[in-house]
PDB file of C-alpha atoms in Angstrom:
ATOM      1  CA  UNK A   1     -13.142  -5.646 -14.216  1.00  0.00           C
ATOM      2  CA  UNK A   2     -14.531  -3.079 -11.692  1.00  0.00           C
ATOM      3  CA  UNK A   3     -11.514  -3.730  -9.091  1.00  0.00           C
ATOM      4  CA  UNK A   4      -7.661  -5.405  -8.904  1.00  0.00           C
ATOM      5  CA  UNK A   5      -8.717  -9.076  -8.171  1.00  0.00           C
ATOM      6  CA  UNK A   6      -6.632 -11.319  -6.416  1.00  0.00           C
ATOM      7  CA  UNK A   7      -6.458 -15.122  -5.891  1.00  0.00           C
ATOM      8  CA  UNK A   8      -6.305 -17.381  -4.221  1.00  0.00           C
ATOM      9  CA  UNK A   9      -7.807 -14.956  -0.917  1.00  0.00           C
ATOM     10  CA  UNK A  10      -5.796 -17.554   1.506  1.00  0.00           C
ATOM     11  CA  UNK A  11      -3.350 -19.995   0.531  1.00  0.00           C
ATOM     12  CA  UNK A  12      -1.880 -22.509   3.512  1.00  0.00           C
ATOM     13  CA  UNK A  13       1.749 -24.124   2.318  1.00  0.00           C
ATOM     14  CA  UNK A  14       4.010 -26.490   3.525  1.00  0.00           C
ATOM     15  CA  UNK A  15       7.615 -25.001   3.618  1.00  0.00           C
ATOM     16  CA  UNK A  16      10.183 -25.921   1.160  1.00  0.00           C
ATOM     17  CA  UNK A  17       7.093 -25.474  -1.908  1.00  0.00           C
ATOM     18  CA  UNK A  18       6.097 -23.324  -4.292  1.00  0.00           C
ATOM     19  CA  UNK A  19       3.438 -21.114  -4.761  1.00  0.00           C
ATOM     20  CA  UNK A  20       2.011 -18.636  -7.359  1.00  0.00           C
ATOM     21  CA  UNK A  21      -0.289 -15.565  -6.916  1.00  0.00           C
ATOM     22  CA  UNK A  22      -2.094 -13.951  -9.255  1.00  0.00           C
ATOM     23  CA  UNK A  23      -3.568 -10.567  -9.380  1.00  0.00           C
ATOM     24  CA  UNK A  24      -6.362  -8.846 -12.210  1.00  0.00           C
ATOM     25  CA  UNK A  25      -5.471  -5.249 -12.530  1.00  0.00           C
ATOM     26  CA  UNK A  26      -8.190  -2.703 -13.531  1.00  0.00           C
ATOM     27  CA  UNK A  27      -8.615  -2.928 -17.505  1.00  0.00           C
ATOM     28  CA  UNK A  28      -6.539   0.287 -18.924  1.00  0.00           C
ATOM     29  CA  UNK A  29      -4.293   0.336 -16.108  1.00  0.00           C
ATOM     30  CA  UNK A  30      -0.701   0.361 -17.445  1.00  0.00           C
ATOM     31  CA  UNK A  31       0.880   0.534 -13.665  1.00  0.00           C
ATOM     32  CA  UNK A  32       0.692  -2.880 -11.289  1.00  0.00           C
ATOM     33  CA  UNK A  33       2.467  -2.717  -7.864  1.00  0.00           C
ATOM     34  CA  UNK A  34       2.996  -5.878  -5.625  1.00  0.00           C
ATOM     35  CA  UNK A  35       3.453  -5.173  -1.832  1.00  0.00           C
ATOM     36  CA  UNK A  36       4.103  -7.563   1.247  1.00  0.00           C
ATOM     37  CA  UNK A  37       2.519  -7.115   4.554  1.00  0.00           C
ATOM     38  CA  UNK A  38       3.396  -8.617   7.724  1.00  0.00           C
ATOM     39  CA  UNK A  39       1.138  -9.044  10.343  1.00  0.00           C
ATOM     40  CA  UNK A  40       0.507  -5.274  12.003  1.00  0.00           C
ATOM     41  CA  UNK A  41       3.565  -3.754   9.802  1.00  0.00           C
ATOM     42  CA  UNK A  42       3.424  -1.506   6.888  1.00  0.00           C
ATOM     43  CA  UNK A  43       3.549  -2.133   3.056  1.00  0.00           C
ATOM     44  CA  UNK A  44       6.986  -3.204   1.933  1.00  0.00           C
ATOM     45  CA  UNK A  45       7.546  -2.922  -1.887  1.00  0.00           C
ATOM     46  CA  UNK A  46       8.048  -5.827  -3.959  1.00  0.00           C
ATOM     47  CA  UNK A  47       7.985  -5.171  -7.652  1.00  0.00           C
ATOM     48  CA  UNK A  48       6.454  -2.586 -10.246  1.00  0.00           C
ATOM     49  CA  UNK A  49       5.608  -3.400 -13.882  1.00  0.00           C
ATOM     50  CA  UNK A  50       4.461  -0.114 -16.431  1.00  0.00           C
ATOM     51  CA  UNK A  51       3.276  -1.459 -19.463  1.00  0.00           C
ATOM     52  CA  UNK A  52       6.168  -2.800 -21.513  1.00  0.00           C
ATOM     53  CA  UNK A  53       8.976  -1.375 -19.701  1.00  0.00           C
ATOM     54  CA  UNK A  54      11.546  -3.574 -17.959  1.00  0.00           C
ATOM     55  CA  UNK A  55       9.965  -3.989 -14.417  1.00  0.00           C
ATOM     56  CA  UNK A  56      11.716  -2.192 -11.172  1.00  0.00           C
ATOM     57  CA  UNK A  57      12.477  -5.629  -9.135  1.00  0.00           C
ATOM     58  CA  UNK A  58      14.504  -3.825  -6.622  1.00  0.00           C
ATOM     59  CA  UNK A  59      12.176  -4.644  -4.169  1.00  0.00           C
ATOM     60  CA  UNK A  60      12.044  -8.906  -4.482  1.00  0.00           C
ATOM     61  CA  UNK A  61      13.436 -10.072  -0.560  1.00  0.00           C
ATOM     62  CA  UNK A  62      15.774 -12.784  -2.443  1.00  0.00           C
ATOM     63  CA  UNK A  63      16.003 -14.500  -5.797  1.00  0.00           C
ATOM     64  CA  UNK A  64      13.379 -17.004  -4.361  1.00  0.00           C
ATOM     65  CA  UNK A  65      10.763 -14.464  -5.587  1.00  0.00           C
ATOM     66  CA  UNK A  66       9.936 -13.852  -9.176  1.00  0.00           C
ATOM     67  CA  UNK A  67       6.919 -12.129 -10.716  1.00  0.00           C
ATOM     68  CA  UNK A  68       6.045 -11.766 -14.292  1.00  0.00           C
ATOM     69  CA  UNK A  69       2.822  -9.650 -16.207  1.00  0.00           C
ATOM     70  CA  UNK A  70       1.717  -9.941 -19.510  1.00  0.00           C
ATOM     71  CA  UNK A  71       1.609  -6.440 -21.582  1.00  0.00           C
ATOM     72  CA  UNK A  72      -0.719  -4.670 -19.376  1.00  0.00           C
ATOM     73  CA  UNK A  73      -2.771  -7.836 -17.678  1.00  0.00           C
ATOM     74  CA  UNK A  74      -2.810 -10.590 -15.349  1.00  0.00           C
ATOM     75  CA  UNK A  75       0.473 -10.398 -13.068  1.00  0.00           C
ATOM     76  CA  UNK A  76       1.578 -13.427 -10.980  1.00  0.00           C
ATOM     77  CA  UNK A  77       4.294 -13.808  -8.125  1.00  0.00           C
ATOM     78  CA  UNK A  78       5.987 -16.925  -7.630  1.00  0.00           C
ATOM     79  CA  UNK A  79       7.854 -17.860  -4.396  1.00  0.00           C
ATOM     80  CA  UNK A  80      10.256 -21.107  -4.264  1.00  0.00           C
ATOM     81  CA  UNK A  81      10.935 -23.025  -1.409  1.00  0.00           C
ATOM     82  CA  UNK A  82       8.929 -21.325   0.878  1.00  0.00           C
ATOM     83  CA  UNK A  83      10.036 -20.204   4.373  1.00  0.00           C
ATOM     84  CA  UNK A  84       7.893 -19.156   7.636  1.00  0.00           C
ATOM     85  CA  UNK A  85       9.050 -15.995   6.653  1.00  0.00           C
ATOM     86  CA  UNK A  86       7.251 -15.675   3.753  1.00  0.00           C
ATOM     87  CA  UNK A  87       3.780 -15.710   5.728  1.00  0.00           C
ATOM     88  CA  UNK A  88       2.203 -12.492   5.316  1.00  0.00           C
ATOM     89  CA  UNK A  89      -0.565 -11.224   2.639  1.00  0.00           C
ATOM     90  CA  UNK A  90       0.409  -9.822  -0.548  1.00  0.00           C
ATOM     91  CA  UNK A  91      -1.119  -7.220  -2.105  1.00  0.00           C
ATOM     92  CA  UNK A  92      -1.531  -6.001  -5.245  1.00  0.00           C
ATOM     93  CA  UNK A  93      -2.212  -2.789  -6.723  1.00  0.00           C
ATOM     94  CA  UNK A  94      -3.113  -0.895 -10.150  1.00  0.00           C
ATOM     95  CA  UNK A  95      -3.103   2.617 -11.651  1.00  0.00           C
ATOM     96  CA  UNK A  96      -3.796   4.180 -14.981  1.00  0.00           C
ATOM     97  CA  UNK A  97      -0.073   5.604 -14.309  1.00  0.00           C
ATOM     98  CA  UNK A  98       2.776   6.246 -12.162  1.00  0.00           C
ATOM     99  CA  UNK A  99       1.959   9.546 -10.935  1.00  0.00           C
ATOM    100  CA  UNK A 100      -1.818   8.312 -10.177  1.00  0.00           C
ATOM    101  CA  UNK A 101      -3.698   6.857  -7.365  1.00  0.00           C
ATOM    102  CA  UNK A 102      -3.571   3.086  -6.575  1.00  0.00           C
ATOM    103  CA  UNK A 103      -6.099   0.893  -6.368  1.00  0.00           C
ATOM    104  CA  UNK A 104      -5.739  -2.287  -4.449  1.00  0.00           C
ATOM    105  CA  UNK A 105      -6.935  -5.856  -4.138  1.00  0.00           C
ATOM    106  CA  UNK A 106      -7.666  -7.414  -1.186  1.00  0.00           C
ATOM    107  CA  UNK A 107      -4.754  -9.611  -0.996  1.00  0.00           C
ATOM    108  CA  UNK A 108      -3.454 -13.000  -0.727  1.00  0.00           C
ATOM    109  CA  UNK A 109      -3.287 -14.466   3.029  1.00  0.00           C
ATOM    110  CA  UNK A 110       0.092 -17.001   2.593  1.00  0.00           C
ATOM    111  CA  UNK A 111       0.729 -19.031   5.420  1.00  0.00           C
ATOM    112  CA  UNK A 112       4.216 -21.176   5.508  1.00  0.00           C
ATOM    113  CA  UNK A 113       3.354 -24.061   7.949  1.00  0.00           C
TER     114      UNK A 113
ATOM    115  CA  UNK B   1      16.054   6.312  -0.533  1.00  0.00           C
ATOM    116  CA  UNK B   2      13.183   8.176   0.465  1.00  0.00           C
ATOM    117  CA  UNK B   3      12.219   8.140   3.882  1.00  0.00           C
ATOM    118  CA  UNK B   4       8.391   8.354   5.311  1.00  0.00           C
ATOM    119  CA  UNK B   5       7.430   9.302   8.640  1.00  0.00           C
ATOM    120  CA  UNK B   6       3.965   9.676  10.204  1.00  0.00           C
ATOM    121  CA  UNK B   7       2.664  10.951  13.106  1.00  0.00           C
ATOM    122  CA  UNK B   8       1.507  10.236  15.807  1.00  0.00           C
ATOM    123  CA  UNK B   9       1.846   6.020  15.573  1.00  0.00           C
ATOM    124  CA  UNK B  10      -1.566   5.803  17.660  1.00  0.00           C
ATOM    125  CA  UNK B  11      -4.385   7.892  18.213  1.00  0.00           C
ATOM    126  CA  UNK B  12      -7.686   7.434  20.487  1.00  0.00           C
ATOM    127  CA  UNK B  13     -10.775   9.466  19.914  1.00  0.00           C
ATOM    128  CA  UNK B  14     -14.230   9.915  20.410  1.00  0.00           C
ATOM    129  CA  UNK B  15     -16.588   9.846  18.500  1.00  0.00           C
ATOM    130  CA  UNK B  16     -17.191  13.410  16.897  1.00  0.00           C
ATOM    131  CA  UNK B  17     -13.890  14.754  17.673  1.00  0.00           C
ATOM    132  CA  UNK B  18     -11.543  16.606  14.863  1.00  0.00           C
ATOM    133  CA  UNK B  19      -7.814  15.016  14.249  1.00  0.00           C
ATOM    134  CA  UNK B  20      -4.936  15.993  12.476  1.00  0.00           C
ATOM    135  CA  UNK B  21      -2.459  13.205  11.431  1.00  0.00           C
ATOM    136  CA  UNK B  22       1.323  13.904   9.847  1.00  0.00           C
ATOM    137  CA  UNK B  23       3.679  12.808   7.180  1.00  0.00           C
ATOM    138  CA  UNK B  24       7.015  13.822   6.395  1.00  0.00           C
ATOM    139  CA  UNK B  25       9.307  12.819   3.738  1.00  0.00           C
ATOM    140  CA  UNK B  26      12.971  13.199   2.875  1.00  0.00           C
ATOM    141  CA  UNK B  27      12.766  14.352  -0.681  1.00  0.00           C
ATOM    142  CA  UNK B  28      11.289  15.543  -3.668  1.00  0.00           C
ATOM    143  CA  UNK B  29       8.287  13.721  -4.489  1.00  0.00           C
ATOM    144  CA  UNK B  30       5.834  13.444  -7.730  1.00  0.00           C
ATOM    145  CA  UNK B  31       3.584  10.793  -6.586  1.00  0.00           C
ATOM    146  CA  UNK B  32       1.738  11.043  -2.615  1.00  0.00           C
ATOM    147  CA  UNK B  33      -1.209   9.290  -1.523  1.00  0.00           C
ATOM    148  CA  UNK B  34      -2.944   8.823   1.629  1.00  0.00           C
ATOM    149  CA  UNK B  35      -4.865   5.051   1.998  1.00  0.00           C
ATOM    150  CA  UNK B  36      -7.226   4.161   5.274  1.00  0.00           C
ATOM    151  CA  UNK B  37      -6.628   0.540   5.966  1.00  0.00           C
ATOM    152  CA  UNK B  38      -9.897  -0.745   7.589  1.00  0.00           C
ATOM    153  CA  UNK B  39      -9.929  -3.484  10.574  1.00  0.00           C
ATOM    154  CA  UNK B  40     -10.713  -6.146   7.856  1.00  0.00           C
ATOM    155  CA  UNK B  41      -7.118  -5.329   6.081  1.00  0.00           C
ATOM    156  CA  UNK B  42      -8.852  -3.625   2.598  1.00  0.00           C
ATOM    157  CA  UNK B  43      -6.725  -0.612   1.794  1.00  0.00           C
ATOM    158  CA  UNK B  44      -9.278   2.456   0.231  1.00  0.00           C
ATOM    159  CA  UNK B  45      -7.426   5.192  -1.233  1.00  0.00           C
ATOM    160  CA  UNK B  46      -8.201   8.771  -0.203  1.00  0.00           C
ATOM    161  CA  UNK B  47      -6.616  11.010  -1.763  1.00  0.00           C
ATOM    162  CA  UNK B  48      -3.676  11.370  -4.622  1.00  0.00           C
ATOM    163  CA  UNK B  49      -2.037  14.930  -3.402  1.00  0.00           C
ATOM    164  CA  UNK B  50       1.813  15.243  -4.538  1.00  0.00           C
ATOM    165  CA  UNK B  51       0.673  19.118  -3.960  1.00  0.00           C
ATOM    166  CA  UNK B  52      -2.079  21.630  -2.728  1.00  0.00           C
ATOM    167  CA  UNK B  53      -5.213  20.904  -1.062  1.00  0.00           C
ATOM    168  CA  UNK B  54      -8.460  18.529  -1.744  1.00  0.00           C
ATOM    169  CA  UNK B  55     -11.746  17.666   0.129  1.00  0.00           C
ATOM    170  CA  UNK B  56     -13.901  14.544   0.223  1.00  0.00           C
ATOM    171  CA  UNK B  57     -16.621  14.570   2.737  1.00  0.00           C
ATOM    172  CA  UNK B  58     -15.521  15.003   6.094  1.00  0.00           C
ATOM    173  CA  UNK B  59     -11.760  14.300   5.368  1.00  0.00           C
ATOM    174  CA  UNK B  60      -9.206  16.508   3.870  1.00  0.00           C
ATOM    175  CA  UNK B  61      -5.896  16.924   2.920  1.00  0.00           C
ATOM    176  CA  UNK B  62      -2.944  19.131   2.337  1.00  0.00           C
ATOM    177  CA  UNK B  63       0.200  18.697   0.327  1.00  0.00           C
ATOM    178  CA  UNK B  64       3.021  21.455   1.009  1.00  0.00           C
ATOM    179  CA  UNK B  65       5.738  19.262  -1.187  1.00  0.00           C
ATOM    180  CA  UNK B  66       8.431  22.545  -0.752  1.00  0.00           C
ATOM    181  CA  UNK B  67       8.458  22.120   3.263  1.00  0.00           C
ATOM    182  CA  UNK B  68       7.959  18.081   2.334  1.00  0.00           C
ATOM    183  CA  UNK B  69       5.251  17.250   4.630  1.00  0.00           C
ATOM    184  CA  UNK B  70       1.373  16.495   3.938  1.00  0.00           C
ATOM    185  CA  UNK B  71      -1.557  16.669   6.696  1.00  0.00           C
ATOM    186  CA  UNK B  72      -4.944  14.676   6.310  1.00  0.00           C
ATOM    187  CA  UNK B  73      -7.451  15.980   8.419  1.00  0.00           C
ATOM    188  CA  UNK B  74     -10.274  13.742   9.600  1.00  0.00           C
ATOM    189  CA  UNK B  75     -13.641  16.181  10.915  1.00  0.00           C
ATOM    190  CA  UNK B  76     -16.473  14.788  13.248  1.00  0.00           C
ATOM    191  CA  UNK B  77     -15.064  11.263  13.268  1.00  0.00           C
ATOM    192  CA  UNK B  78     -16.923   8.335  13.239  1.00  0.00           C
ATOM    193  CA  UNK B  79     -16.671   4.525  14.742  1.00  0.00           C
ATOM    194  CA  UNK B  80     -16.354   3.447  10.852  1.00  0.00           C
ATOM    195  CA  UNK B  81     -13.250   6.192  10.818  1.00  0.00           C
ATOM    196  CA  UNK B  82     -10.926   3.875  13.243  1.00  0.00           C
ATOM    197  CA  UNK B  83      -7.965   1.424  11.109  1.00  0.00           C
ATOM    198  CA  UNK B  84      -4.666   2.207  10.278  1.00  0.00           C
ATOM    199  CA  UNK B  85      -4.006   5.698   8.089  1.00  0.00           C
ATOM    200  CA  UNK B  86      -0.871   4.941   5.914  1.00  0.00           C
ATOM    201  CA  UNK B  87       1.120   7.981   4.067  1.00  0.00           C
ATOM    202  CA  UNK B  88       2.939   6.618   0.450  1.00  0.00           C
ATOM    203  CA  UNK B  89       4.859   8.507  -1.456  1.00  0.00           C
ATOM    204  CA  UNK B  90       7.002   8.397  -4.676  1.00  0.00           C
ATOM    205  CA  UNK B  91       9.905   9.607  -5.749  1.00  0.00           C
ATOM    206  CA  UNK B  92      11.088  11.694  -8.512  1.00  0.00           C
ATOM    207  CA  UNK B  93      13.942   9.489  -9.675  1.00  0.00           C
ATOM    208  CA  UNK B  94      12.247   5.880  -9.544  1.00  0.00           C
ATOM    209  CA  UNK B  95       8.751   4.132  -9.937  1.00  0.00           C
ATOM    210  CA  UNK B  96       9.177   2.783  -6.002  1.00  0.00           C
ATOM    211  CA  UNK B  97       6.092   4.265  -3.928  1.00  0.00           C
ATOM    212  CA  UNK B  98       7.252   3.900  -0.298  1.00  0.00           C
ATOM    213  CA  UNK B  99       4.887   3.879   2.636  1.00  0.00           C
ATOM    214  CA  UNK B 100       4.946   5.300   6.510  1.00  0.00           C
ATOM    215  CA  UNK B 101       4.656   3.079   9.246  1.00  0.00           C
ATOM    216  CA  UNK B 102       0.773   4.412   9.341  1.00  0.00           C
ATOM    217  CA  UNK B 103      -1.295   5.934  12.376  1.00  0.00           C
ATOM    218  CA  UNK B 104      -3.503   3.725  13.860  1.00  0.00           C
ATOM    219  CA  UNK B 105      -6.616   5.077  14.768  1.00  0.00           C
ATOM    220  CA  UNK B 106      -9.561   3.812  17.194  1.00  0.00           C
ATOM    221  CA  UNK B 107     -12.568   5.787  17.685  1.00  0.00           C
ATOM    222  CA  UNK B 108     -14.580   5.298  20.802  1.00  0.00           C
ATOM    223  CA  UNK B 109     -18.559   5.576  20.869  1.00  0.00           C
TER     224      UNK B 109
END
Protein backbone atom coordinates (compact mmCIF):
# COMPACT_ATOMS: atom_id res chain seq x y z
CA UNK A 1 0.00 0.00 0.00
CA UNK A 2 1.12 3.69 -0.15
CA UNK A 3 1.75 3.85 3.83
CA UNK A 4 2.28 1.34 7.17
CA UNK A 5 -1.48 0.86 8.06
CA UNK A 6 -2.56 0.18 11.35
CA UNK A 7 -5.77 -1.13 13.01
CA UNK A 8 -7.83 -0.91 14.91
CA UNK A 9 -7.00 3.36 15.22
CA UNK A 10 -8.51 3.07 19.00
CA UNK A 11 -9.19 0.06 20.85
CA UNK A 12 -10.98 0.50 24.59
CA UNK A 13 -10.34 -2.92 26.86
CA UNK A 14 -11.35 -4.15 29.95
CA UNK A 15 -8.26 -5.26 32.06
CA UNK A 16 -7.39 -8.80 32.55
CA UNK A 17 -8.17 -9.36 28.28
CA UNK A 18 -6.53 -9.74 25.37
CA UNK A 19 -5.95 -7.81 22.52
CA UNK A 20 -4.22 -7.99 19.07
CA UNK A 21 -2.85 -5.20 16.79
CA UNK A 22 -2.08 -5.36 13.51
CA UNK A 23 0.06 -3.27 11.34
CA UNK A 24 0.48 -3.26 7.02
CA UNK A 25 4.03 -2.42 6.31
CA UNK A 26 4.93 -0.73 2.96
CA UNK A 27 5.07 -3.60 0.18
CA UNK A 28 9.06 -4.34 -0.31
CA UNK A 29 9.86 -3.33 3.06
CA UNK A 30 11.90 -6.14 4.69
CA UNK A 31 12.34 -4.02 8.17
CA UNK A 32 9.02 -3.58 10.65
CA UNK A 33 9.59 -1.83 14.04
CA UNK A 34 6.87 -1.76 16.85
CA UNK A 35 7.18 1.16 19.39
CA UNK A 36 5.06 2.14 22.58
CA UNK A 37 4.18 5.61 23.47
CA UNK A 38 2.92 6.92 26.60
CA UNK A 39 1.04 9.84 26.85
CA UNK A 40 3.69 13.01 26.29
CA UNK A 41 6.85 10.46 26.52
CA UNK A 42 9.08 9.30 23.83
CA UNK A 43 9.14 6.08 21.65
CA UNK A 44 10.14 3.05 23.66
CA UNK A 45 11.19 0.02 21.50
CA UNK A 46 9.27 -3.03 21.43
CA UNK A 47 10.30 -5.49 18.80
CA UNK A 48 12.07 -5.58 15.24
CA UNK A 49 11.45 -8.23 12.57
CA UNK A 50 14.00 -8.17 9.09
CA UNK A 51 12.67 -10.43 6.74
CA UNK A 52 13.29 -14.00 7.85
CA UNK A 53 15.69 -13.44 10.53
CA UNK A 54 14.89 -14.36 14.13
CA UNK A 55 13.25 -11.08 15.44
CA UNK A 56 15.22 -8.75 18.19
CA UNK A 57 12.41 -9.07 21.12
CA UNK A 58 14.64 -7.43 23.58
CA UNK A 59 12.41 -4.76 23.80
CA UNK A 60 8.77 -6.74 24.85
CA UNK A 61 7.96 -4.99 28.71
CA UNK A 62 7.11 -8.73 29.98
CA UNK A 63 6.23 -12.10 28.52
CA UNK A 64 2.57 -10.77 28.41
CA UNK A 65 3.56 -9.29 24.99
CA UNK A 66 4.14 -11.31 21.91
CA UNK A 67 4.28 -10.22 18.27
CA UNK A 68 4.63 -12.32 15.25
CA UNK A 69 5.04 -11.24 11.10
CA UNK A 70 4.68 -13.29 8.29
CA UNK A 71 7.88 -13.30 5.78
CA UNK A 72 7.89 -9.72 5.02
CA UNK A 73 3.92 -8.76 5.68
CA UNK A 74 1.24 -8.15 8.03
CA UNK A 75 2.77 -8.01 11.72
CA UNK A 76 0.48 -8.28 14.79
CA UNK A 77 1.15 -7.67 18.65
CA UNK A 78 -0.69 -9.47 21.13
CA UNK A 79 -0.98 -8.38 24.81
CA UNK A 80 -2.52 -10.87 27.59
CA UNK A 81 -4.19 -9.88 30.51
CA UNK A 82 -4.09 -6.42 30.05
CA UNK A 83 -3.06 -3.87 32.72
CA UNK A 84 -3.71 0.10 33.00
CA UNK A 85 -0.30 0.13 32.17
CA UNK A 86 -0.55 -1.01 28.95
CA UNK A 87 -2.63 2.21 27.81
CA UNK A 88 -0.65 4.06 25.44
CA UNK A 89 -0.62 3.98 21.38
CA UNK A 90 1.51 1.69 19.56
CA UNK A 91 3.15 2.39 16.68
CA UNK A 92 4.40 0.75 13.98
CA UNK A 93 6.98 1.35 11.54
CA UNK A 94 8.60 0.03 8.11
CA UNK A 95 11.79 0.39 6.04
CA UNK A 96 13.22 -1.10 2.92
CA UNK A 97 16.24 -1.86 5.50
CA UNK A 98 17.94 -1.41 8.66
CA UNK A 99 20.16 1.33 7.84
CA UNK A 100 17.08 3.27 6.09
CA UNK A 101 14.49 5.72 7.05
CA UNK A 102 11.25 4.64 8.84
CA UNK A 103 8.07 5.14 7.90
CA UNK A 104 5.29 5.05 10.39
CA UNK A 105 1.61 4.37 10.89
CA UNK A 106 -0.49 6.29 12.77
CA UNK A 107 -0.89 4.04 15.61
CA UNK A 108 -3.14 2.14 17.76
CA UNK A 109 -4.81 4.26 20.76
CA UNK A 110 -5.18 1.15 23.63
CA UNK A 111 -6.96 2.10 26.54
CA UNK A 112 -7.01 -0.50 29.70
CA UNK A 113 -10.24 0.54 31.58
CA UNK B 1 23.19 0.68 25.38
CA UNK B 2 23.17 3.67 23.44
CA UNK B 3 22.17 6.71 24.98
CA UNK B 4 20.20 9.80 23.17
CA UNK B 5 20.06 13.20 24.35
CA UNK B 6 18.39 16.27 22.82
CA UNK B 7 18.40 19.65 23.38
CA UNK B 8 16.84 21.96 24.54
CA UNK B 9 13.46 19.82 25.96
CA UNK B 10 11.25 23.02 24.99
CA UNK B 11 11.50 25.74 22.73
CA UNK B 12 9.12 28.92 22.04
CA UNK B 13 9.34 30.91 18.88
CA UNK B 14 7.88 33.21 16.65
CA UNK B 15 6.88 32.93 13.80
CA UNK B 16 9.82 33.54 11.22
CA UNK B 17 12.54 33.04 13.60
CA UNK B 18 15.70 30.53 12.84
CA UNK B 19 16.34 27.52 15.54
CA UNK B 20 18.88 25.15 16.09
CA UNK B 21 17.93 21.93 18.02
CA UNK B 22 20.67 19.13 19.42
CA UNK B 23 21.31 15.48 19.69
CA UNK B 24 23.99 13.64 21.18
CA UNK B 25 24.67 10.06 21.38
CA UNK B 26 26.99 7.73 23.26
CA UNK B 27 28.35 5.64 20.46
CA UNK B 28 29.02 4.65 17.13
CA UNK B 29 26.05 4.77 15.09
CA UNK B 30 25.00 3.45 11.38
CA UNK B 31 21.45 4.31 11.38
CA UNK B 32 20.17 8.33 12.58
CA UNK B 33 17.03 9.89 11.78
CA UNK B 34 15.31 12.94 12.75
CA UNK B 35 11.08 12.58 12.84
CA UNK B 36 8.66 15.85 13.59
CA UNK B 37 5.80 14.53 15.59
CA UNK B 38 2.82 16.85 14.77
CA UNK B 39 0.07 17.95 17.53
CA UNK B 40 -2.22 15.17 16.07
CA UNK B 41 0.56 12.37 17.18
CA UNK B 42 1.60 11.35 13.19
CA UNK B 43 5.35 10.95 13.20
CA UNK B 44 6.86 12.37 9.45
CA UNK B 45 10.33 11.50 8.93
CA UNK B 46 12.83 14.18 7.93
CA UNK B 47 15.75 13.17 7.32
CA UNK B 48 17.96 9.69 7.41
CA UNK B 49 21.65 11.29 8.22
CA UNK B 50 24.04 8.64 10.07
CA UNK B 51 26.66 11.29 8.42
CA UNK B 52 27.22 14.67 6.51
CA UNK B 53 24.77 17.19 5.63
CA UNK B 54 21.19 17.31 3.67
CA UNK B 55 18.52 20.00 2.86
CA UNK B 56 14.75 19.83 2.41
CA UNK B 57 13.04 23.10 2.13
CA UNK B 58 13.51 25.26 4.92
CA UNK B 59 14.93 22.52 7.29
CA UNK B 60 18.32 21.04 7.41
CA UNK B 61 20.50 18.84 8.97
CA UNK B 62 23.96 17.85 9.96
CA UNK B 63 25.47 14.58 10.99
CA UNK B 64 29.16 14.84 12.52
CA UNK B 65 28.99 10.89 13.69
CA UNK B 66 33.09 11.26 14.81
CA UNK B 67 32.20 14.08 17.55
CA UNK B 68 28.64 11.92 17.88
CA UNK B 69 26.24 14.66 17.74
CA UNK B 70 23.71 15.77 14.83
CA UNK B 71 21.98 19.39 14.51
CA UNK B 72 18.61 19.96 12.53
CA UNK B 73 18.14 23.36 11.73
CA UNK B 74 14.64 24.72 11.23
CA UNK B 75 14.81 28.44 8.96
CA UNK B 76 11.86 31.02 8.93
CA UNK B 77 9.58 28.83 11.04
CA UNK B 78 6.15 28.50 10.65
CA UNK B 79 2.84 27.88 12.99
CA UNK B 80 2.63 24.34 11.05
CA UNK B 81 6.55 23.92 12.32
CA UNK B 82 5.43 23.59 16.24
CA UNK B 83 5.16 19.45 17.70
CA UNK B 84 7.63 17.50 19.21
CA UNK B 85 11.23 17.00 17.16
CA UNK B 86 12.49 13.47 18.18
CA UNK B 87 16.34 12.37 17.42
CA UNK B 88 16.61 8.15 16.79
CA UNK B 89 19.46 6.56 16.30
CA UNK B 90 20.90 3.01 15.75
CA UNK B 91 23.56 1.26 16.70
CA UNK B 92 26.31 -0.53 15.09
CA UNK B 93 26.06 -3.78 17.02
CA UNK B 94 22.12 -4.36 17.06
CA UNK B 95 18.90 -3.64 14.92
CA UNK B 96 17.43 -1.47 18.18
CA UNK B 97 16.83 2.27 16.90
CA UNK B 98 16.61 4.26 20.17
CA UNK B 99 14.98 7.65 20.42
CA UNK B 100 15.68 11.14 22.50
CA UNK B 101 13.28 12.40 24.77
CA UNK B 102 12.41 14.99 21.70
CA UNK B 103 12.23 18.96 21.74
CA UNK B 104 9.02 20.25 21.85
CA UNK B 105 8.45 23.08 19.84
CA UNK B 106 5.54 25.85 19.75
CA UNK B 107 5.61 28.57 17.35
CA UNK B 108 3.73 31.72 18.11
CA UNK B 109 1.93 33.89 15.30
Amino acid sequence: GAGVSQSPSNKVTEKGKDVELRCDPISGHTALYWYRQRLGQGLEFLIYFQGNSAPDKSGLPSDRFSAERTGESVSTLTIQRTQQEDSAVYLCASSPAFVAGYTFGSGTRLTVV
Amino acid sequence: GIQVEQSPPDLILQEGANSTLRCNFSDSVNNLQWFHQNPWGQLINLFYIPSGTKQNGRLSATTVATERYSLLYISSSQTTDSGVYFCAVGNTGGFKTIFGAGTRLFVKA
